[in-house]
PDB file of C-alpha atoms and ligand atoms in Angstrom:
ATOM      1  CA  MET Y   1      13.935 -27.620 -48.973  1.00 93.00           C
ATOM      2  CA  LEU Y   2      13.835 -31.203 -47.678  1.00 95.00           C
ATOM      3  CA  LEU Y   3      10.289 -32.530 -47.247  1.00 97.00           C
ATOM      4  CA  MET Y   4      11.159 -36.181 -46.666  1.00 96.00           C
ATOM      5  CA  PRO Y   5      14.252 -38.284 -47.354  1.00 96.00           C
ATOM      6  CA  ASN Y   6      15.281 -37.733 -50.994  1.00 98.00           C
ATOM      7  CA  PHE Y   7      12.204 -35.582 -51.708  1.00 98.00           C
ATOM      8  CA  TYR Y   8      12.721 -31.824 -51.971  1.00 98.00           C
ATOM      9  CA  GLN Y   9      10.832 -28.735 -53.026  1.00 98.00           C
ATOM     10  CA  VAL Y  10      13.296 -26.846 -55.233  1.00 98.00           C
ATOM     11  CA  GLY Y  11      11.023 -24.277 -56.853  1.00 98.00           C
ATOM     12  CA  SER Y  12       8.126 -22.121 -55.709  1.00 98.00           C
ATOM     13  CA  GLU Y  13       7.042 -18.528 -55.306  1.00 97.00           C
ATOM     14  CA  ASN Y  14       9.312 -18.273 -52.252  1.00 96.00           C
ATOM     15  CA  LEU Y  15      12.186 -20.568 -53.209  1.00 98.00           C
ATOM     16  CA  SER Y  16      12.913 -19.428 -56.750  1.00 98.00           C
ATOM     17  CA  HIS Y  17      10.721 -16.756 -58.402  1.00 98.00           C
ATOM     18  CA  ARG Y  18       7.301 -15.322 -57.643  1.00 97.00           C
ATOM     19  CA  PHE Y  19       5.973 -16.638 -60.955  1.00 97.00           C
ATOM     20  CA  ASP Y  20       7.070 -20.222 -60.280  1.00 98.00           C
ATOM     21  CA  GLY Y  21       4.712 -23.024 -59.450  1.00 98.00           C
ATOM     22  CA  THR Y  22       6.073 -25.683 -57.145  1.00 98.00           C
ATOM     23  CA  ALA Y  23       8.861 -27.908 -58.465  1.00 98.00           C
ATOM     24  CA  TYR Y  24       9.913 -31.121 -56.723  1.00 98.00           C
ATOM     25  CA  LEU Y  25      13.107 -33.135 -56.868  1.00 98.00           C
ATOM     26  CA  LEU Y  26      13.040 -36.888 -56.292  1.00 98.00           C
ATOM     27  CA  ARG Y  27      16.574 -38.092 -55.783  1.00 98.00           C
ATOM     28  CA  GLY Y  28      17.616 -41.568 -56.815  1.00 97.00           C
ATOM     29  CA  ASP Y  29      20.939 -43.391 -56.853  1.00 95.00           C
ATOM     30  CA  ASP Y  30      21.649 -43.402 -60.597  1.00 95.00           C
ATOM     31  CA  TYR Y  31      19.439 -40.535 -61.664  1.00 98.00           C
ATOM     32  CA  SER Y  32      16.882 -38.093 -60.333  1.00 98.00           C
ATOM     33  CA  ILE Y  33      13.514 -36.762 -61.473  1.00 98.00           C
ATOM     34  CA  LEU Y  34      11.927 -33.327 -61.366  1.00 98.00           C
ATOM     35  CA  VAL Y  35       8.177 -32.901 -61.190  1.00 98.00           C
ATOM     36  CA  ASP Y  36       7.622 -29.505 -62.831  1.00 98.00           C
ATOM     37  CA  CYS Y  37      10.461 -27.020 -63.223  1.00 98.00           C
ATOM     38  CA  GLY Y  38       9.172 -23.445 -62.867  1.00 98.00           C
ATOM     39  CA  THR Y  39       9.726 -20.535 -65.244  1.00 98.00           C
ATOM     40  CA  PRO Y  40      12.825 -19.246 -67.050  1.00 98.00           C
ATOM     41  CA  LEU Y  41      12.861 -16.389 -64.523  1.00 98.00           C
ATOM     42  CA  GLY Y  42      13.381 -18.829 -61.657  1.00 98.00           C
ATOM     43  CA  TYR Y  43      15.549 -21.260 -63.588  1.00 98.00           C
ATOM     44  CA  GLN Y  44      18.974 -20.296 -62.207  1.00 98.00           C
ATOM     45  CA  LYS Y  45      17.701 -20.328 -58.632  1.00 98.00           C
ATOM     46  CA  ILE Y  46      16.080 -23.731 -59.112  1.00 98.00           C
ATOM     47  CA  VAL Y  47      19.352 -25.079 -60.497  1.00 98.00           C
ATOM     48  CA  GLN Y  48      21.131 -23.643 -57.465  1.00 98.00           C
ATOM     49  CA  ASN Y  49      18.558 -25.246 -55.154  1.00 98.00           C
ATOM     50  CA  ILE Y  50      19.018 -28.610 -56.882  1.00 98.00           C
ATOM     51  CA  LYS Y  51      22.786 -28.379 -56.381  1.00 98.00           C
ATOM     52  CA  SER Y  52      22.350 -27.473 -52.728  1.00 97.00           C
ATOM     53  CA  CYS Y  53      20.391 -30.731 -52.326  1.00 96.00           C
ATOM     54  CA  GLY Y  54      23.581 -32.513 -53.382  1.00 96.00           C
ATOM     55  CA  VAL Y  55      22.249 -33.371 -56.827  1.00 98.00           C
ATOM     56  CA  ASN Y  56      24.042 -32.603 -60.071  1.00 98.00           C
ATOM     57  CA  PRO Y  57      21.412 -31.246 -62.505  1.00 98.00           C
ATOM     58  CA  SER Y  58      23.026 -33.413 -65.199  1.00 98.00           C
ATOM     59  CA  ASP Y  59      21.719 -36.419 -63.250  1.00 98.00           C
ATOM     60  CA  ILE Y  60      18.101 -35.333 -63.770  1.00 98.00           C
ATOM     61  CA  ARG Y  61      16.849 -37.756 -66.371  1.00 98.00           C
ATOM     62  CA  TYR Y  62      13.190 -36.745 -66.583  1.00 98.00           C
ATOM     63  CA  ILE Y  63      11.013 -33.705 -66.006  1.00 98.00           C
ATOM     64  CA  LEU Y  64       7.504 -34.975 -65.341  1.00 98.00           C
ATOM     65  CA  GLY Y  65       5.149 -32.125 -66.171  1.00 98.00           C
ATOM     66  CA  THR Y  66       1.860 -31.784 -64.324  1.00 98.00           C
ATOM     67  CA  HIS Y  67       0.444 -29.704 -67.184  1.00 98.00           C
ATOM     68  CA  GLY Y  68       1.422 -27.357 -69.991  1.00 98.00           C
ATOM     69  CA  HIS Y  69       1.557 -24.034 -68.188  1.00 98.00           C
ATOM     70  CA  TYR Y  70       4.345 -21.452 -68.075  1.00 98.00           C
ATOM     71  CA  ASP Y  71       4.664 -21.477 -64.288  1.00 98.00           C
ATOM     72  CA  HIS Y  72       5.096 -25.276 -64.253  1.00 98.00           C
ATOM     73  CA  VAL Y  73       7.108 -26.214 -67.333  1.00 98.00           C
ATOM     74  CA  GLY Y  74       8.226 -22.836 -68.698  1.00 98.00           C
ATOM     75  CA  ALA Y  75      11.866 -23.605 -67.859  1.00 98.00           C
ATOM     76  CA  ALA Y  76      11.802 -27.029 -69.529  1.00 98.00           C
ATOM     77  CA  SER Y  77      13.646 -25.672 -72.572  1.00 98.00           C
ATOM     78  CA  ASP Y  78      16.442 -24.384 -70.302  1.00 98.00           C
ATOM     79  CA  PHE Y  79      16.812 -27.733 -68.535  1.00 98.00           C
ATOM     80  CA  LYS Y  80      16.787 -29.629 -71.834  1.00 98.00           C
ATOM     81  CA  ARG Y  81      19.379 -27.307 -73.374  1.00 98.00           C
ATOM     82  CA  ASP Y  82      21.773 -27.240 -70.417  1.00 98.00           C
ATOM     83  CA  TYR Y  83      21.371 -30.711 -68.928  1.00 98.00           C
ATOM     84  CA  GLY Y  84      19.728 -32.927 -71.538  1.00 97.00           C
ATOM     85  CA  CYS Y  85      16.667 -33.710 -69.395  1.00 98.00           C
ATOM     86  CA  LYS Y  86      13.709 -35.385 -71.108  1.00 98.00           C
ATOM     87  CA  LEU Y  87      10.328 -33.682 -70.822  1.00 98.00           C
ATOM     88  CA  LEU Y  88       7.252 -35.858 -70.308  1.00 98.00           C
ATOM     89  CA  LEU Y  89       3.790 -34.322 -70.584  1.00 98.00           C
ATOM     90  CA  HIS Y  90       0.274 -35.550 -71.219  1.00 98.00           C
ATOM     91  CA  LYS Y  91      -0.518 -35.644 -74.926  1.00 98.00           C
ATOM     92  CA  ASN Y  92      -3.422 -33.200 -74.557  1.00 98.00           C
ATOM     93  CA  ASP Y  93      -1.106 -30.379 -73.458  1.00 98.00           C
ATOM     94  CA  VAL Y  94       1.695 -31.073 -75.940  1.00 98.00           C
ATOM     95  CA  GLU Y  95       0.639 -28.736 -78.722  1.00 98.00           C
ATOM     96  CA  ARG Y  96       0.479 -25.653 -76.511  1.00 98.00           C
ATOM     97  CA  VAL Y  97       4.050 -26.060 -75.229  1.00 98.00           C
ATOM     98  CA  GLU Y  98       5.566 -27.149 -78.533  1.00 98.00           C
ATOM     99  CA  SER Y  99       4.030 -24.145 -80.296  1.00 98.00           C
ATOM    100  CA  GLY Y 100       4.710 -21.738 -77.427  1.00 98.00           C
ATOM    101  CA  ASP Y 101       1.044 -20.752 -77.263  1.00 98.00           C
ATOM    102  CA  LYS Y 102       1.059 -17.699 -75.008  1.00 97.00           C
ATOM    103  CA  LEU Y 103      -2.647 -17.943 -74.238  1.00 97.00           C
ATOM    104  CA  LYS Y 104      -2.996 -21.649 -73.553  1.00 98.00           C
ATOM    105  CA  THR Y 105       0.237 -21.817 -71.534  1.00 98.00           C
ATOM    106  CA  ALA Y 106      -1.033 -18.800 -69.521  1.00 97.00           C
ATOM    107  CA  SER Y 107       2.322 -17.063 -70.004  1.00 97.00           C
ATOM    108  CA  ALA Y 108       0.940 -13.842 -71.481  1.00 95.00           C
ATOM    109  CA  VAL Y 109      -2.257 -13.245 -69.548  1.00 89.00           C
ATOM    110  CA  LEU Y 110      -1.040 -14.143 -66.079  1.00 92.00           C
ATOM    111  CA  TYR Y 111       2.658 -13.265 -66.320  1.00 95.00           C
ATOM    112  CA  GLY Y 112       3.234 -10.976 -69.305  1.00 95.00           C
ATOM    113  CA  GLU Y 113       5.917 -13.324 -70.640  1.00 97.00           C
ATOM    114  CA  ASP Y 114       6.527 -15.395 -73.752  1.00 97.00           C
ATOM    115  CA  PHE Y 115       6.548 -19.171 -73.578  1.00 98.00           C
ATOM    116  CA  VAL Y 116       9.702 -20.613 -75.118  1.00 98.00           C
ATOM    117  CA  PRO Y 117       8.527 -23.506 -77.322  1.00 98.00           C
ATOM    118  CA  VAL Y 118       9.818 -26.847 -76.109  1.00 98.00           C
ATOM    119  CA  LYS Y 119       9.726 -30.324 -77.617  1.00 98.00           C
ATOM    120  CA  VAL Y 120       8.013 -32.958 -75.504  1.00 98.00           C
ATOM    121  CA  ASP Y 121      10.125 -36.125 -75.516  1.00 98.00           C
ATOM    122  CA  THR Y 122       7.452 -38.520 -74.334  1.00 98.00           C
ATOM    123  CA  GLN Y 123       3.703 -38.013 -74.514  1.00 98.00           C
ATOM    124  CA  LEU Y 124       1.773 -39.446 -71.582  1.00 98.00           C
ATOM    125  CA  ASN Y 125      -1.694 -40.996 -71.655  1.00 98.00           C
ATOM    126  CA  GLY Y 126      -1.968 -41.602 -67.913  1.00 98.00           C
ATOM    127  CA  GLY Y 127      -1.273 -44.937 -66.258  1.00 98.00           C
ATOM    128  CA  GLU Y 128       2.484 -44.856 -66.837  1.00 98.00           C
ATOM    129  CA  HIS Y 129       4.816 -45.982 -64.055  1.00 98.00           C
ATOM    130  CA  PHE Y 130       8.263 -44.691 -63.188  1.00 97.00           C
ATOM    131  CA  THR Y 131      10.844 -45.644 -60.611  1.00 97.00           C
ATOM    132  CA  VAL Y 132      13.501 -43.428 -59.087  1.00 98.00           C
ATOM    133  CA  GLY Y 133      15.411 -44.543 -55.998  1.00 97.00           C
ATOM    134  CA  GLU Y 134      12.890 -45.869 -53.504  1.00 97.00           C
ATOM    135  CA  PHE Y 135      10.020 -43.982 -55.153  1.00 98.00           C
ATOM    136  CA  ARG Y 136       7.401 -45.688 -57.319  1.00 98.00           C
ATOM    137  CA  ILE Y 137       5.467 -43.163 -59.403  1.00 98.00           C
ATOM    138  CA  GLU Y 138       2.199 -43.480 -61.319  1.00 98.00           C
ATOM    139  CA  ALA Y 139       0.879 -40.829 -63.699  1.00 98.00           C
ATOM    140  CA  ILE Y 140      -2.852 -40.227 -63.284  1.00 98.00           C
ATOM    141  CA  HIS Y 141      -4.602 -38.242 -66.021  1.00 98.00           C
ATOM    142  CA  THR Y 142      -6.648 -35.574 -64.248  1.00 98.00           C
ATOM    143  CA  PRO Y 143      -8.029 -33.145 -66.846  1.00 98.00           C
ATOM    144  CA  GLY Y 144     -10.093 -30.133 -65.856  1.00 98.00           C
ATOM    145  CA  HIS Y 145      -7.714 -27.245 -65.194  1.00 98.00           C
ATOM    146  CA  THR Y 146      -6.206 -28.095 -68.589  1.00 98.00           C
ATOM    147  CA  PRO Y 147      -7.016 -31.101 -70.825  1.00 98.00           C
ATOM    148  CA  GLY Y 148      -3.592 -32.609 -70.172  1.00 98.00           C
ATOM    149  CA  GLY Y 149      -3.482 -32.333 -66.397  1.00 98.00           C
ATOM    150  CA  VAL Y 150      -1.589 -35.108 -64.634  1.00 98.00           C
ATOM    151  CA  CYS Y 151      -1.226 -35.904 -60.952  1.00 98.00           C
ATOM    152  CA  TYR Y 152       1.637 -38.098 -59.836  1.00 98.00           C
ATOM    153  CA  GLU Y 153       1.004 -40.753 -57.212  1.00 98.00           C
ATOM    154  CA  VAL Y 154       4.226 -41.542 -55.397  1.00 98.00           C
ATOM    155  CA  GLU Y 155       4.632 -44.614 -53.196  1.00 98.00           C
ATOM    156  CA  VAL Y 156       7.526 -44.667 -50.777  1.00 97.00           C
ATOM    157  CA  ASN Y 157       8.095 -46.804 -47.683  1.00 94.00           C
ATOM    158  CA  GLY Y 158       4.468 -47.934 -47.674  1.00 96.00           C
ATOM    159  CA  LEU Y 159       3.154 -44.358 -47.796  1.00 97.00           C
ATOM    160  CA  LYS Y 160       1.306 -42.693 -50.646  1.00 98.00           C
ATOM    161  CA  LEU Y 161       2.051 -39.123 -51.670  1.00 98.00           C
ATOM    162  CA  LEU Y 162       0.015 -37.191 -54.231  1.00 98.00           C
ATOM    163  CA  ILE Y 163       1.742 -34.501 -56.295  1.00 98.00           C
ATOM    164  CA  ALA Y 164      -1.412 -32.720 -57.351  1.00 98.00           C
ATOM    165  CA  GLY Y 165      -0.213 -29.801 -59.489  1.00 98.00           C
ATOM    166  CA  ASP Y 166      -3.007 -27.377 -60.317  1.00 98.00           C
ATOM    167  CA  THR Y 167      -5.685 -30.085 -60.198  1.00 98.00           C
ATOM    168  CA  ILE Y 168      -6.171 -28.774 -56.657  1.00 97.00           C
ATOM    169  CA  ASN Y 169      -6.839 -25.023 -56.436  1.00 94.00           C
ATOM    170  CA  GLY Y 170      -5.940 -24.293 -60.057  1.00 96.00           C
ATOM    171  CA  GLY Y 171      -7.676 -21.550 -62.021  1.00 93.00           C
ATOM    172  CA  PHE Y 172     -10.569 -22.040 -64.407  1.00 92.00           C
ATOM    173  CA  SER Y 173     -10.727 -20.352 -67.803  1.00 94.00           C
ATOM    174  CA  LYS Y 174     -11.981 -21.124 -71.270  1.00 94.00           C
ATOM    175  CA  HIS Y 175      -8.704 -19.647 -72.564  1.00 94.00           C
ATOM    176  CA  ILE Y 176      -6.772 -22.601 -71.176  1.00 97.00           C
ATOM    177  CA  ASP Y 177      -9.522 -25.106 -72.088  1.00 97.00           C
ATOM    178  CA  SER Y 178     -10.663 -25.731 -68.531  1.00 97.00           C
ATOM    179  CA  ASN Y 179     -13.587 -28.122 -68.282  1.00 97.00           C
ATOM    180  CA  GLU Y 180     -15.820 -28.360 -65.247  1.00 95.00           C
ATOM    181  CA  GLU Y 181     -17.196 -31.855 -65.852  1.00 96.00           C
ATOM    182  CA  ASP Y 182     -13.749 -33.286 -66.567  1.00 98.00           C
ATOM    183  CA  TRP Y 183     -12.415 -31.631 -63.435  1.00 97.00           C
ATOM    184  CA  LYS Y 184     -15.197 -33.133 -61.274  1.00 96.00           C
ATOM    185  CA  ARG Y 185     -14.430 -36.588 -62.642  1.00 98.00           C
ATOM    186  CA  SER Y 186     -10.742 -36.082 -61.933  1.00 98.00           C
ATOM    187  CA  LEU Y 187     -11.464 -35.079 -58.345  1.00 97.00           C
ATOM    188  CA  ASP Y 188     -13.708 -38.136 -57.993  1.00 97.00           C
ATOM    189  CA  ILE Y 189     -10.801 -40.334 -59.097  1.00 98.00           C
ATOM    190  CA  LEU Y 190      -8.475 -38.753 -56.544  1.00 98.00           C
ATOM    191  CA  CYS Y 191     -11.117 -39.086 -53.802  1.00 97.00           C
ATOM    192  CA  SER Y 192     -11.536 -42.778 -54.623  1.00 98.00           C
ATOM    193  CA  ARG Y 193      -7.892 -43.405 -53.790  1.00 98.00           C
ATOM    194  CA  HIS Y 194      -6.067 -43.100 -50.482  1.00 98.00           C
ATOM    195  CA  TYR Y 195      -3.232 -40.679 -49.897  1.00 98.00           C
ATOM    196  CA  ASP Y 196      -1.200 -40.172 -46.754  1.00 97.00           C
ATOM    197  CA  MET Y 197       0.284 -36.894 -47.970  1.00 97.00           C
ATOM    198  CA  MET Y 198      -0.222 -34.304 -50.688  1.00 98.00           C
ATOM    199  CA  VAL Y 199       1.621 -31.390 -52.239  1.00 98.00           C
ATOM    200  CA  VAL Y 200      -0.010 -28.865 -54.569  1.00 98.00           C
ATOM    201  CA  GLY Y 201       1.013 -26.658 -57.471  1.00 98.00           C
ATOM    202  CA  HIS Y 202       1.368 -23.375 -55.596  1.00 97.00           C
ATOM    203  CA  SER Y 203       2.469 -23.465 -51.976  1.00 95.00           C
ATOM    204  CA  ASN Y 204       5.316 -23.125 -49.556  1.00 94.00           C
ATOM    205  CA  ALA Y 205       7.435 -26.183 -48.862  1.00 94.00           C
ATOM    206  CA  THR Y 206       4.771 -28.140 -47.041  1.00 93.00           C
ATOM    207  CA  LEU Y 207       3.662 -31.742 -46.906  1.00 96.00           C
ATOM    208  CA  LEU Y 208      -0.076 -31.785 -46.315  1.00 96.00           C
ATOM    209  CA  CYS Y 209      -0.645 -34.799 -44.093  1.00 93.00           C
ATOM    210  CA  ASP Y 210      -4.447 -34.814 -44.178  1.00 94.00           C
ATOM    211  CA  ALA Y 211      -4.648 -35.467 -47.900  1.00 96.00           C
ATOM    212  CA  ASP Y 212      -7.841 -37.536 -48.020  1.00 96.00           C
ATOM    213  CA  ASP Y 213      -9.824 -34.913 -46.113  1.00 95.00           C
ATOM    214  CA  ARG Y 214      -8.379 -32.089 -48.220  1.00 95.00           C
ATOM    215  CA  LEU Y 215      -9.256 -33.889 -51.442  1.00 96.00           C
ATOM    216  CA  LYS Y 216     -12.788 -34.500 -50.215  1.00 94.00           C
ATOM    217  CA  ASP Y 217     -13.154 -30.838 -49.276  1.00 92.00           C
ATOM    218  CA  ALA Y 218     -11.793 -29.784 -52.663  1.00 93.00           C
ATOM    219  CA  ARG Y 219     -14.324 -32.004 -54.446  1.00 92.00           C
ATOM    220  CA  ASN Y 220     -17.185 -30.664 -52.340  1.00 89.00           C
ATOM    221  CA  SER Y 221     -16.234 -27.027 -52.809  1.00 86.00           C
ATOM    222  CA  PHE Y 222     -15.353 -27.234 -56.489  1.00 89.00           C
ATOM    223  CA  ALA Y 223     -17.381 -25.026 -58.825  1.00 84.00           C
ATOM    224  CA  ASN Y 224     -19.862 -24.009 -56.163  1.00 77.00           C
ATOM    225  CA  TYR Y 225     -19.070 -20.371 -56.702  1.00 66.00           C
ATOM    226  CA  TYR Y 226     -17.416 -18.460 -59.488  1.00 65.00           C
ATOM    227  CA  ASN Y 227     -15.346 -15.380 -58.735  1.00 70.00           C
ATOM    228  CA  PRO Y 228     -15.276 -13.063 -61.751  1.00 71.00           C
ATOM    229  CA  TRP Y 229     -13.050 -10.497 -59.991  1.00 75.00           C
ATOM    230  CA  PHE Y 230      -9.781 -12.236 -60.588  1.00 69.00           C
ATOM    231  CA  LYS Y 231      -6.706  -9.996 -60.183  1.00 70.00           C
ATOM    232  CA  ARG Y 232      -3.906 -10.413 -62.680  1.00 70.00           C
ATOM    233  CA  PHE Y 233      -0.303 -10.659 -61.489  1.00 71.00           C
ATOM    234  CA  ASP Y 234       0.957  -8.059 -63.920  1.00 73.00           C
ATOM    235  CA  GLN Y 235      -1.332  -5.185 -62.973  1.00 75.00           C
ATOM    236  CA  LYS Y 236      -1.503  -2.907 -59.991  1.00 78.00           C
ATOM    237  CA  TYR Y 237      -4.699  -2.398 -58.016  1.00 77.00           C
ATOM    238  CA  LYS Y 238      -5.502   0.265 -55.506  1.00 76.00           C
ATOM    239  CA  TYR Y 239      -7.922  -2.055 -53.687  1.00 75.00           C
TER     240      TYR Y 239
HETATM  241 FE1  LIG S 301      -1.845 -24.114 -64.289  1.00 80.66          FE
END
């Protein structure tokens, strides 16, 4: 689904599999980049979506992970095996994906699935820059949802786009090492910057064009109320 020239949503609950977080394709001339890549259950559909954007999956050089969760980088092992993509992830989330930790990757509790262990090719610290086509990308370390959360700031044609992952609207649990104070600091960092547009970790193919106001609202509403009645995906409820 085209969101702007050379920027596509290729994975999501609606586009690939109901377990998939959002996955974005940034198309360049020589190579392309994925930001997140969904689950193994949505893998084939995401590959199909990439091809329908006119991109050969073999031309995807990097998968930039927003964090080490099943719904975001669960299919990284498939992409690496079939297309030789390199996985980049913040160093704080590396151990959980390389060991296939079912709890810390949220694969078991939320989805009832295993996490296929995957080697991270490059560990991020935050502050790294990447270029693909006309896009200039900066990795911003935004811990809170998980310790290795990363948002990607994308500059294109004078506009700034934030790929926020689960730093906006993500779940909070001690089982995935969520940290409230870290998360507040991360939101403060995002609020101190200017963004023209934003996309988040779970949504339809939508560019949110009031990003600054949404980030401010997210910061103001964060951790004001805890909902203990969370409903798991893998169970049925009468009410
Ligand atoms: Fe997550």
